[in-house]
Short mmCIF file of N, CA and C in Angstrom, two decimals:
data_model
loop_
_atom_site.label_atom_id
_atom_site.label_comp_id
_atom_site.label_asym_id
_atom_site.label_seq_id
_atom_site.Cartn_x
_atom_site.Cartn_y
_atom_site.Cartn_z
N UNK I 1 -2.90 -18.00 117.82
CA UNK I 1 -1.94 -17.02 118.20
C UNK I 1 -1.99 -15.87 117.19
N UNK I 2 -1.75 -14.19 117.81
CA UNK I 2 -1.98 -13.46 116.68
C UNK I 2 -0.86 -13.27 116.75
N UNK I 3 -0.23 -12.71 114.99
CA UNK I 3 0.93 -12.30 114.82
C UNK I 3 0.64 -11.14 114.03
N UNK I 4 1.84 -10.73 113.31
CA UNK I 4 2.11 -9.52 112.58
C UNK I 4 2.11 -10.41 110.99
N UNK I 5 1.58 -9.65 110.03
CA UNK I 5 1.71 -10.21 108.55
C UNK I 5 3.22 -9.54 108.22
N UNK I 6 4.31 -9.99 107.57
CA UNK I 6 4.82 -9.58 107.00
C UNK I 6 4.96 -8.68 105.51
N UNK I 7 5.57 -7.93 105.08
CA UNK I 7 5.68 -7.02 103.99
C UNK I 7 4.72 -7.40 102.48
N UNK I 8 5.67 -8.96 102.64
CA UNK I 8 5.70 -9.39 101.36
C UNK I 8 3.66 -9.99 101.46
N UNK I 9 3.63 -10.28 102.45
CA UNK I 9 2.38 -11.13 102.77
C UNK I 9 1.22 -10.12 102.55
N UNK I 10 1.35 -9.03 102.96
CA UNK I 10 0.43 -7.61 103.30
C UNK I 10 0.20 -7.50 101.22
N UNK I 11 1.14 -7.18 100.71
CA UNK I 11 1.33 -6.82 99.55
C UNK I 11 0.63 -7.91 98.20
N UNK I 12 1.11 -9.27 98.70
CA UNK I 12 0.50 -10.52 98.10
C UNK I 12 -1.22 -10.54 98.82
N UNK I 13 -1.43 -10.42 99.29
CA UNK I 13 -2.86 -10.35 100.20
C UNK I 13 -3.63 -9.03 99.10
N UNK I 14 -2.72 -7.58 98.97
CA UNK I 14 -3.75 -7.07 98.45
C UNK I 14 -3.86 -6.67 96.93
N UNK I 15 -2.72 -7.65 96.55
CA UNK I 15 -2.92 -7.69 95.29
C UNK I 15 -3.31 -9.11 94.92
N UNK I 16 -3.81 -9.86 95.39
CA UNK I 16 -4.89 -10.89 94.70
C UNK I 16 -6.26 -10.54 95.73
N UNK I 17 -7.11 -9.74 95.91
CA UNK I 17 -8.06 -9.38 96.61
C UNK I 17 -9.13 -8.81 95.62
N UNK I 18 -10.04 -8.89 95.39
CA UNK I 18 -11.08 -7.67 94.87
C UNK I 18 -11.81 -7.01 95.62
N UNK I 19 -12.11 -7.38 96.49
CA UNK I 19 -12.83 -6.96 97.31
C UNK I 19 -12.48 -6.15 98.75
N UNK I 20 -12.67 -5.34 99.22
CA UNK I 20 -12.83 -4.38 100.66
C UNK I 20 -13.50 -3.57 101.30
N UNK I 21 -13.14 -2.89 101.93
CA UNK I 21 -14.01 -1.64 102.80
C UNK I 21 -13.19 -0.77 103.08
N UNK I 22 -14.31 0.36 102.70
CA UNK I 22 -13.13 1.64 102.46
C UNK I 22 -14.74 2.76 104.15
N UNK I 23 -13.68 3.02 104.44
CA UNK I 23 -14.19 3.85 106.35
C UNK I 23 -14.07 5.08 106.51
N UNK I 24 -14.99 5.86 105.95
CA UNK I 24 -14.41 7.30 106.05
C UNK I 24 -15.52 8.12 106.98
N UNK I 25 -15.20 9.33 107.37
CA UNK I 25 -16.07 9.92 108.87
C UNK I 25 -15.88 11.55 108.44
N UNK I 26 -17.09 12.48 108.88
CA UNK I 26 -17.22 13.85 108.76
C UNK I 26 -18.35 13.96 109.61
N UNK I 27 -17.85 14.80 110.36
CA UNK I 27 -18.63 15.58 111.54
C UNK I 27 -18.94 14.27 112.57
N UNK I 28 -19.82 14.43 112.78
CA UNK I 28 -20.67 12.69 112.99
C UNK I 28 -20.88 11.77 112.69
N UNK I 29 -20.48 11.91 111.72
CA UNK I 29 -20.85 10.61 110.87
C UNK I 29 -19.72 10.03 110.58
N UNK I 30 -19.77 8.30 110.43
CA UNK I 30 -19.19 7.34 110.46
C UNK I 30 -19.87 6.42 109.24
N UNK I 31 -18.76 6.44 108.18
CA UNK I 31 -19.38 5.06 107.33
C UNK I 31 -18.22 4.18 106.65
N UNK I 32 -19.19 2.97 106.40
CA UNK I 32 -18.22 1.85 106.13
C UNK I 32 -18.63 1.32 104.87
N UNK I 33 -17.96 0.71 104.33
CA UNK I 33 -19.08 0.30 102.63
C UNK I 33 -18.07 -0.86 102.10
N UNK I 34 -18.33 -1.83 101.64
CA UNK I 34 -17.70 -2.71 100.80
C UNK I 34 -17.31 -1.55 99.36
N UNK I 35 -16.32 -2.50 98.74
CA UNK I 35 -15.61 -1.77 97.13
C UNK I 35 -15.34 -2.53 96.63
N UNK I 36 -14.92 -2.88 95.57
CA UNK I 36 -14.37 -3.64 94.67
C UNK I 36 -12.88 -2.39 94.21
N UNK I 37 -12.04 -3.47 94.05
CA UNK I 37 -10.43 -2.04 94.09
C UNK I 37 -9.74 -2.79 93.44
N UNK I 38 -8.76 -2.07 92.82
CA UNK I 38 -7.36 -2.77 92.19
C UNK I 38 -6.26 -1.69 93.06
N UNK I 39 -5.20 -2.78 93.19
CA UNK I 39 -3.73 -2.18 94.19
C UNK I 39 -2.87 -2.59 93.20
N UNK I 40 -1.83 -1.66 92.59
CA UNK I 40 -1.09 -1.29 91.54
C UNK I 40 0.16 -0.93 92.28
N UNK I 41 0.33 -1.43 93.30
CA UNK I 41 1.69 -1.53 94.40
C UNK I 41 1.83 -0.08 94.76
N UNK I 42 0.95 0.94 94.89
CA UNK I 42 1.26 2.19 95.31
C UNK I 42 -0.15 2.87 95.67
N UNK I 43 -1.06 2.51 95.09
CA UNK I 43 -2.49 3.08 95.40
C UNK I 43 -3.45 2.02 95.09
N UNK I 44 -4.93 2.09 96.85
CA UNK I 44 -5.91 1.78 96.09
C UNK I 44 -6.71 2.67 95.20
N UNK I 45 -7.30 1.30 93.63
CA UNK I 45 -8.32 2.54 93.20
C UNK I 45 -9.66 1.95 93.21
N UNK I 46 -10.90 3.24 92.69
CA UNK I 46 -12.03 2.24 93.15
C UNK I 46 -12.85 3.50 92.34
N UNK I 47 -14.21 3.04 92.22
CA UNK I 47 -15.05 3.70 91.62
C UNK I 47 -16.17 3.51 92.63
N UNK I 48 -16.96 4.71 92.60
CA UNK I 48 -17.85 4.99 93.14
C UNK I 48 -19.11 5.49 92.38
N UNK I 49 -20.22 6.14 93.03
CA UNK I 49 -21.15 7.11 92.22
C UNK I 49 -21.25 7.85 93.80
N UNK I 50 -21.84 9.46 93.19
CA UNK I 50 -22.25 10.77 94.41
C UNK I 50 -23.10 9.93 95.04
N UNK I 51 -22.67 9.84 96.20
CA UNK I 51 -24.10 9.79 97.32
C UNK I 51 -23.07 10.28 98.49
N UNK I 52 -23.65 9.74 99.70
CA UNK I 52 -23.24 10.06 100.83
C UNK I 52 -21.40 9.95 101.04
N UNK I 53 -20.99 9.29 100.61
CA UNK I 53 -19.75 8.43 101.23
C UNK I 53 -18.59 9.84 99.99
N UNK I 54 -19.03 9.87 99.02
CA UNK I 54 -18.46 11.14 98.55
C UNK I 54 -18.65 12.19 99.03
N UNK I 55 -20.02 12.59 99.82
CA UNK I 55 -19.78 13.77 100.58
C UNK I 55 -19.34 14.33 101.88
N UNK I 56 -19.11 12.74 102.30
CA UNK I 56 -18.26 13.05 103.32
C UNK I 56 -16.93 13.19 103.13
N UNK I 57 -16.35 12.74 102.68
CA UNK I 57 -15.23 12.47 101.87
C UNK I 57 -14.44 13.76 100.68
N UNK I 58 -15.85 14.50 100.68
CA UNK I 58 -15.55 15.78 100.07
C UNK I 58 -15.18 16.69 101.71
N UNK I 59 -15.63 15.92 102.57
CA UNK I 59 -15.21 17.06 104.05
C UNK I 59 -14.20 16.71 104.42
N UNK I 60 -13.85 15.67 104.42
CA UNK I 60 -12.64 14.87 105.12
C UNK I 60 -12.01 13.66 104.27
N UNK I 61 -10.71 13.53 103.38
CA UNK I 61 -10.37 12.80 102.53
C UNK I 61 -9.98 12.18 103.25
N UNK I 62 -9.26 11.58 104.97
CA UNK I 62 -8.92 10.36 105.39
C UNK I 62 -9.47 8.88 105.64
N UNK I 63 -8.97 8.47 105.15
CA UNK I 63 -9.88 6.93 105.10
C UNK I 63 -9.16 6.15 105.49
N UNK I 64 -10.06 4.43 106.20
CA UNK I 64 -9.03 4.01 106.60
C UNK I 64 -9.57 2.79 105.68
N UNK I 65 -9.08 1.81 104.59
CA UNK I 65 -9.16 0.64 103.90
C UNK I 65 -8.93 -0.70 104.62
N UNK I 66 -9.92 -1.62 104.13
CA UNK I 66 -9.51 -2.66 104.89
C UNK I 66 -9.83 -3.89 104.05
N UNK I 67 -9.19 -5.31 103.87
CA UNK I 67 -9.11 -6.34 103.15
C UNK I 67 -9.47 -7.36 104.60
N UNK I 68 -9.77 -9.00 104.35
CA UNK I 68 -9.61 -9.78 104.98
C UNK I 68 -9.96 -10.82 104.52
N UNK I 69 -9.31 -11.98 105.37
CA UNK I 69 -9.31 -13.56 104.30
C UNK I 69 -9.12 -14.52 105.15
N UNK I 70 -10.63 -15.02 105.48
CA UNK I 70 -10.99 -15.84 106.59
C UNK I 70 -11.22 -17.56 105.81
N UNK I 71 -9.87 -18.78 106.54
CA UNK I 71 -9.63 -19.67 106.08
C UNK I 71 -10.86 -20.96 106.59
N UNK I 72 -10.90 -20.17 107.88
CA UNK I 72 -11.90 -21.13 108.53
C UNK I 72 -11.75 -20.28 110.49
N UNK I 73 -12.87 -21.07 111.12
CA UNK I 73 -12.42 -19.94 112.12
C UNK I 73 -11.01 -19.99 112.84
N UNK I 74 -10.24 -21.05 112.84
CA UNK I 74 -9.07 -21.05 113.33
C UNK I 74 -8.01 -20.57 113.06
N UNK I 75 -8.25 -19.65 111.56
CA UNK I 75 -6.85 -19.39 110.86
C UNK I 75 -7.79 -17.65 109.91
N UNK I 76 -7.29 -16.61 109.85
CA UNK I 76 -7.73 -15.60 109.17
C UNK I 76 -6.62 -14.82 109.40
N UNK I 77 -6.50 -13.56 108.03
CA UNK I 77 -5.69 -12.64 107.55
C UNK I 77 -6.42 -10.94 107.79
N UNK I 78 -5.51 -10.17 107.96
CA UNK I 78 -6.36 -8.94 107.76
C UNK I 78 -5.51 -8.03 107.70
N UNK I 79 -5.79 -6.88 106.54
CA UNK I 79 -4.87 -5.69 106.24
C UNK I 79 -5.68 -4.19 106.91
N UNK I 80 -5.16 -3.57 106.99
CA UNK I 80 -5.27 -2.28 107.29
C UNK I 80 -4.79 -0.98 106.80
N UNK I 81 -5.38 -0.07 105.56
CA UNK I 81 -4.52 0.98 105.61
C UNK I 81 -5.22 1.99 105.79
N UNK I 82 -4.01 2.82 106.19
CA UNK I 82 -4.63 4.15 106.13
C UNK I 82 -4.46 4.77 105.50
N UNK I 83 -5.47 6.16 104.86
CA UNK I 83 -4.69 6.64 103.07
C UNK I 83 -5.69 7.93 103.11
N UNK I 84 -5.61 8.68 102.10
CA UNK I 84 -5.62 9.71 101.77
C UNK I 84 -6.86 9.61 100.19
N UNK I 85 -8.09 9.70 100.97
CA UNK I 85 -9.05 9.70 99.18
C UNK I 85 -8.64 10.91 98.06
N UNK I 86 -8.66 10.51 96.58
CA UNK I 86 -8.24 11.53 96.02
C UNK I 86 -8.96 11.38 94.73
N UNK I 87 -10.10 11.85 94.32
CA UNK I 87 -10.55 11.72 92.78
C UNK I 87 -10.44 12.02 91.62
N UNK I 88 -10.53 11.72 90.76
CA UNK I 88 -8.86 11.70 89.69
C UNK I 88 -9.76 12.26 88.57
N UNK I 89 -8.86 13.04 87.04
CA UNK I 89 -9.36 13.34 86.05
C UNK I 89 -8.44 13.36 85.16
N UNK I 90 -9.27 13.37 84.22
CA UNK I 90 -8.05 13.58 82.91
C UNK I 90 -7.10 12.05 82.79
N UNK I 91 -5.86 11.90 82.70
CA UNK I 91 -4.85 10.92 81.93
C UNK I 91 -5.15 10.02 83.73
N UNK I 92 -4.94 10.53 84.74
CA UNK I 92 -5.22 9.82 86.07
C UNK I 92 -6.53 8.58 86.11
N UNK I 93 -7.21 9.29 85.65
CA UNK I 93 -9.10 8.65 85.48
C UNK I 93 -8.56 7.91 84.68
N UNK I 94 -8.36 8.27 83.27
CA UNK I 94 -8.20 6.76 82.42
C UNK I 94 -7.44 5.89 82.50
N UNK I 95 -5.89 5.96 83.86
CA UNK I 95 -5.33 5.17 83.57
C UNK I 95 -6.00 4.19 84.78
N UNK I 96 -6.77 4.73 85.55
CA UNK I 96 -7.55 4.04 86.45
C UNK I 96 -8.61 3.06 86.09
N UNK I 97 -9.34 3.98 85.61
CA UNK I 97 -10.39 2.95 84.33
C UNK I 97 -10.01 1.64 84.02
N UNK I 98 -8.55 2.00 83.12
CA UNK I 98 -8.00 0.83 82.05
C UNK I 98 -7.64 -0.10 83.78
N UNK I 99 -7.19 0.36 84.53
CA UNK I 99 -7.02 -0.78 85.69
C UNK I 99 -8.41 -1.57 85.94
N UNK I 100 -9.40 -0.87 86.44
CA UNK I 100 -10.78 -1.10 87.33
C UNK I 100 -11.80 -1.40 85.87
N UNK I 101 -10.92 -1.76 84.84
CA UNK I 101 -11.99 -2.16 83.82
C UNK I 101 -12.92 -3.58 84.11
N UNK I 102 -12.82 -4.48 85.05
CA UNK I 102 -12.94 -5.54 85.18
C UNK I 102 -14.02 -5.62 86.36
N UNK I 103 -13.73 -4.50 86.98
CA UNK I 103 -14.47 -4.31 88.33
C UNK I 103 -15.72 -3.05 88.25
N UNK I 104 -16.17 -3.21 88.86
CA UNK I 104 -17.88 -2.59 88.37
C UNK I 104 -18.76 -2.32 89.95
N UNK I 105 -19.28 -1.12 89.73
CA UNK I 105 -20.21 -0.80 91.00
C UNK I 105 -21.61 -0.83 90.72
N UNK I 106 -22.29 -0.75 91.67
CA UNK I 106 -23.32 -1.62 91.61
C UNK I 106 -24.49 -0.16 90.85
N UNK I 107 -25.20 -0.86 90.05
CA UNK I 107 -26.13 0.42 89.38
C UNK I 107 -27.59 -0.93 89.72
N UNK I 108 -28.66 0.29 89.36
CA UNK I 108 -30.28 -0.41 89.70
C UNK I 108 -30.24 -0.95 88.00
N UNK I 109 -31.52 -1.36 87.89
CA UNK I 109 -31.72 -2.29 86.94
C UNK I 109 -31.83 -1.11 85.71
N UNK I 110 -32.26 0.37 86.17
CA UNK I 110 -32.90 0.96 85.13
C UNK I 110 -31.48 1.87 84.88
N UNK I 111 -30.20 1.51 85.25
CA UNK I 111 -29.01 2.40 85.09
C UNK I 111 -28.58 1.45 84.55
N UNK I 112 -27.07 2.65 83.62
CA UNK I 112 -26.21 2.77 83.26
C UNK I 112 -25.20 3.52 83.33
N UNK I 113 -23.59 3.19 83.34
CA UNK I 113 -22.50 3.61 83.17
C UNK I 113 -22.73 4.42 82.23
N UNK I 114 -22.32 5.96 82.40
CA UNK I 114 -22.16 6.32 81.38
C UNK I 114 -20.77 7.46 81.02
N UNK I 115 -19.76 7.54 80.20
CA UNK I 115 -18.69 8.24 80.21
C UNK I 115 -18.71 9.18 79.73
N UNK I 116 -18.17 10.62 79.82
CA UNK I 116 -18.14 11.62 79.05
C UNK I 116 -17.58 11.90 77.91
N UNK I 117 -18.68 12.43 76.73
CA UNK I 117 -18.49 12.31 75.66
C UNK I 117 -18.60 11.07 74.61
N UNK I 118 -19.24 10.09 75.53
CA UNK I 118 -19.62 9.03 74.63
C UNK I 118 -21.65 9.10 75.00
N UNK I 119 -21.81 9.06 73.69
CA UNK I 119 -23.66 8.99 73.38
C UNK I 119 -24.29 7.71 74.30
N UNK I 120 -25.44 8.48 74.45
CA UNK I 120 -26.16 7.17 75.27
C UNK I 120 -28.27 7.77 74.87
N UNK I 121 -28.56 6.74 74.37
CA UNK I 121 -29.94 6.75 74.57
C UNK I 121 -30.32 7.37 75.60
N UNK I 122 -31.45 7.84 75.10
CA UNK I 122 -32.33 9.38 75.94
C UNK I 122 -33.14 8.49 76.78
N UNK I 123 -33.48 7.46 77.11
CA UNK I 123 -34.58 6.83 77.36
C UNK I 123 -33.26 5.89 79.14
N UNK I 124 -32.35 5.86 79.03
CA UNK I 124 -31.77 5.45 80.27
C UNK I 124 -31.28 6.77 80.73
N UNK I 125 -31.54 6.17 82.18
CA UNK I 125 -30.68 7.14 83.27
C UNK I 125 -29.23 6.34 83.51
N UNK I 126 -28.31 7.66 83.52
CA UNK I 126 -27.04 7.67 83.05
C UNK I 126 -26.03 7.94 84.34
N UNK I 127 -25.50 6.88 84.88
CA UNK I 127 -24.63 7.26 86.20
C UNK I 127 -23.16 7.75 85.71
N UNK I 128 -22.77 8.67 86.22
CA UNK I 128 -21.47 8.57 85.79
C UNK I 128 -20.91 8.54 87.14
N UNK I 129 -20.03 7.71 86.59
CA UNK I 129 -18.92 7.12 87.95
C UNK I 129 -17.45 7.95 88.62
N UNK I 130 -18.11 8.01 89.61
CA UNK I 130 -16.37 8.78 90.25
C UNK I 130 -15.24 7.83 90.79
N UNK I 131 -14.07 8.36 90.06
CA UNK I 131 -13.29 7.31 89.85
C UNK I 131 -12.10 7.98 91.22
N UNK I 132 -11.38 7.04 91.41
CA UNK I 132 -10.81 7.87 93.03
C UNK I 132 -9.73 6.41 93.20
N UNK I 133 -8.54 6.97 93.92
CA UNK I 133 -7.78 6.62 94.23
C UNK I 133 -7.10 6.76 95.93
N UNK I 134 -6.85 5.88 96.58
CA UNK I 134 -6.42 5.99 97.95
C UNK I 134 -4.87 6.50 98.09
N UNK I 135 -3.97 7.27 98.42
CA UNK I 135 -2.62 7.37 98.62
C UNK I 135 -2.44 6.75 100.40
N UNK I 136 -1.79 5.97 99.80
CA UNK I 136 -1.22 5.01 101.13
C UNK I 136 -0.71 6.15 102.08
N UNK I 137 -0.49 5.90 103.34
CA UNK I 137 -0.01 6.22 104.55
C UNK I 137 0.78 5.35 105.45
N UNK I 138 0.31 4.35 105.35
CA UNK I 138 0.40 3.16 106.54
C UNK I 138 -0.11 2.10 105.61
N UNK I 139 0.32 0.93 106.05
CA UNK I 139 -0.33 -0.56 105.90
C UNK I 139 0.28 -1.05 106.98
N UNK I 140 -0.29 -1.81 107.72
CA UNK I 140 -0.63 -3.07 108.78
C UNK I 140 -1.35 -4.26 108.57
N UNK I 141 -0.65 -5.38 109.13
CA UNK I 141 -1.82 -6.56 108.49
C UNK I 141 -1.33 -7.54 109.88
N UNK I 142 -2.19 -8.57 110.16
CA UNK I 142 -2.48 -9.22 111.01
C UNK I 142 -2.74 -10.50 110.67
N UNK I 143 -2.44 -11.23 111.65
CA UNK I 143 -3.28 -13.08 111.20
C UNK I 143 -3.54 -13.73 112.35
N UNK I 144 -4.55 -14.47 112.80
CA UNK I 144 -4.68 -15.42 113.80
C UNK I 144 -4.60 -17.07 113.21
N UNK I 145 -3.87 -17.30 114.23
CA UNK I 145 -3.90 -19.04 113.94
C UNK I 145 -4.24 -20.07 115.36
N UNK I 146 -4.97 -20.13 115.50
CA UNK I 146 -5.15 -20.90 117.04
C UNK I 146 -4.13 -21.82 117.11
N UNK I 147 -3.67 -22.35 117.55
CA UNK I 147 -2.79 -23.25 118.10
C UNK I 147 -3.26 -24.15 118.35
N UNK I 148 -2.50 -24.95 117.87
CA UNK I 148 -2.48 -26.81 117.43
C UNK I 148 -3.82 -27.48 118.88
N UNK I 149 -2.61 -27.26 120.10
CA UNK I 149 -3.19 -28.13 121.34
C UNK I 149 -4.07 -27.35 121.68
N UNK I 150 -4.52 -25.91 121.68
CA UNK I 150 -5.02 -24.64 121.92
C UNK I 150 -7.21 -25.51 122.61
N UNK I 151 -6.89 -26.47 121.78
CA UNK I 151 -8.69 -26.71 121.61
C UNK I 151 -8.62 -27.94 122.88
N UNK I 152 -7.93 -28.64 123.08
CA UNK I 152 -7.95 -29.93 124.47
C UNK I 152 -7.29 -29.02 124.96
N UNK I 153 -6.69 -27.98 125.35
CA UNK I 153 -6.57 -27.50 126.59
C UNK I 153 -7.58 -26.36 127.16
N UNK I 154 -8.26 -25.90 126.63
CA UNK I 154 -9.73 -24.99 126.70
C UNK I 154 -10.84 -26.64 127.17
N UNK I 155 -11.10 -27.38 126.04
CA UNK I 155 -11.84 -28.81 126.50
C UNK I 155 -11.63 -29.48 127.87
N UNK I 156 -10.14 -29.28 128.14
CA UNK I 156 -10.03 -29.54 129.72
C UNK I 156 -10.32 -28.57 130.76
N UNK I 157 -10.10 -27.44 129.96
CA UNK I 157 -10.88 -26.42 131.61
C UNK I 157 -12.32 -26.33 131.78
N UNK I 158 -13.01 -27.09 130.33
CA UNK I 158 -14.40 -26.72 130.77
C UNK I 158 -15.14 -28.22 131.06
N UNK I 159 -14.30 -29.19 130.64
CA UNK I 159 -14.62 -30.29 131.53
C UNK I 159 -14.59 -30.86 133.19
#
């Protein structure tokens, strides 16, 4: 049976989560991407590097975020928000950082993180990370639970 997640459930769901997908669209284009995020009861945040998903995102900041937490197939959770991308600097960035210190995007073997104003060997290529925050709009969350007798009464219609 599907229901509605409640407040408290939506909120507990996305603050023990690391993981999601953040959905953002310009012109034609449509993309979806896993993240790693921290939710600080008012914003997701998340780090990125420039490629595509920032430049769309430089056209159109609406995004829609999404979490989910599948128990087995009879029973799963799922959030939904919708929010507002916003990339941060100055006292914003670091207090983001000090959050998303734990969480990390994915670099090739021959990269590194690298921050401004701190030294780095001439000999690595140096990503610097865009750090960005979601402003909520909406949250929605969902759950299915099949029902108990749900499986002998399907077993009897197809017997």
């Amino acid at each position: 049976m599907l229901s509605e997640l409640t407040s408290d459930m939506i909120e507990s769901m996305l603050g023990n989560q690391y993981y999601g997908r953040i959905a953002c669209a310009a012109g034609s284009r449509i993309l979806i991407e896993p993240m790693m995020y921290y939710y600080d009861g008012h914003y997701i945040y998340g780090l990125t590097r420039q490629g595509t998903k920032t430049q769309l995102l430089h056209q159109n900041p609406n995004v829609a975020f999404e979490i989910d937490e599948a128990i087995s197939l009879d029973i799963w959770r799922s959030v939904v928000i919708e929010g507002v991308y916003e990339e941060l600097q100055e006292e914003d960035r670091d207090y983001a950082l000090y959050l998303l210190k734990k969480r990390k995007i994915p670099v090739f073997a021959d990269e590194r993180f690298g921050y401004p104003d701190v030294p780095v060997p001439a000999d690595l290529k140096v990503i610097y990370p865009v750090v960005y925050r979601i402003q909520i709009m909406s949250k929605t969350g969902r759950c299915y639970q099949r029902h108990p007798h749900s499986k002998s009464v399907q077993a009897a219609h197809l017997g």
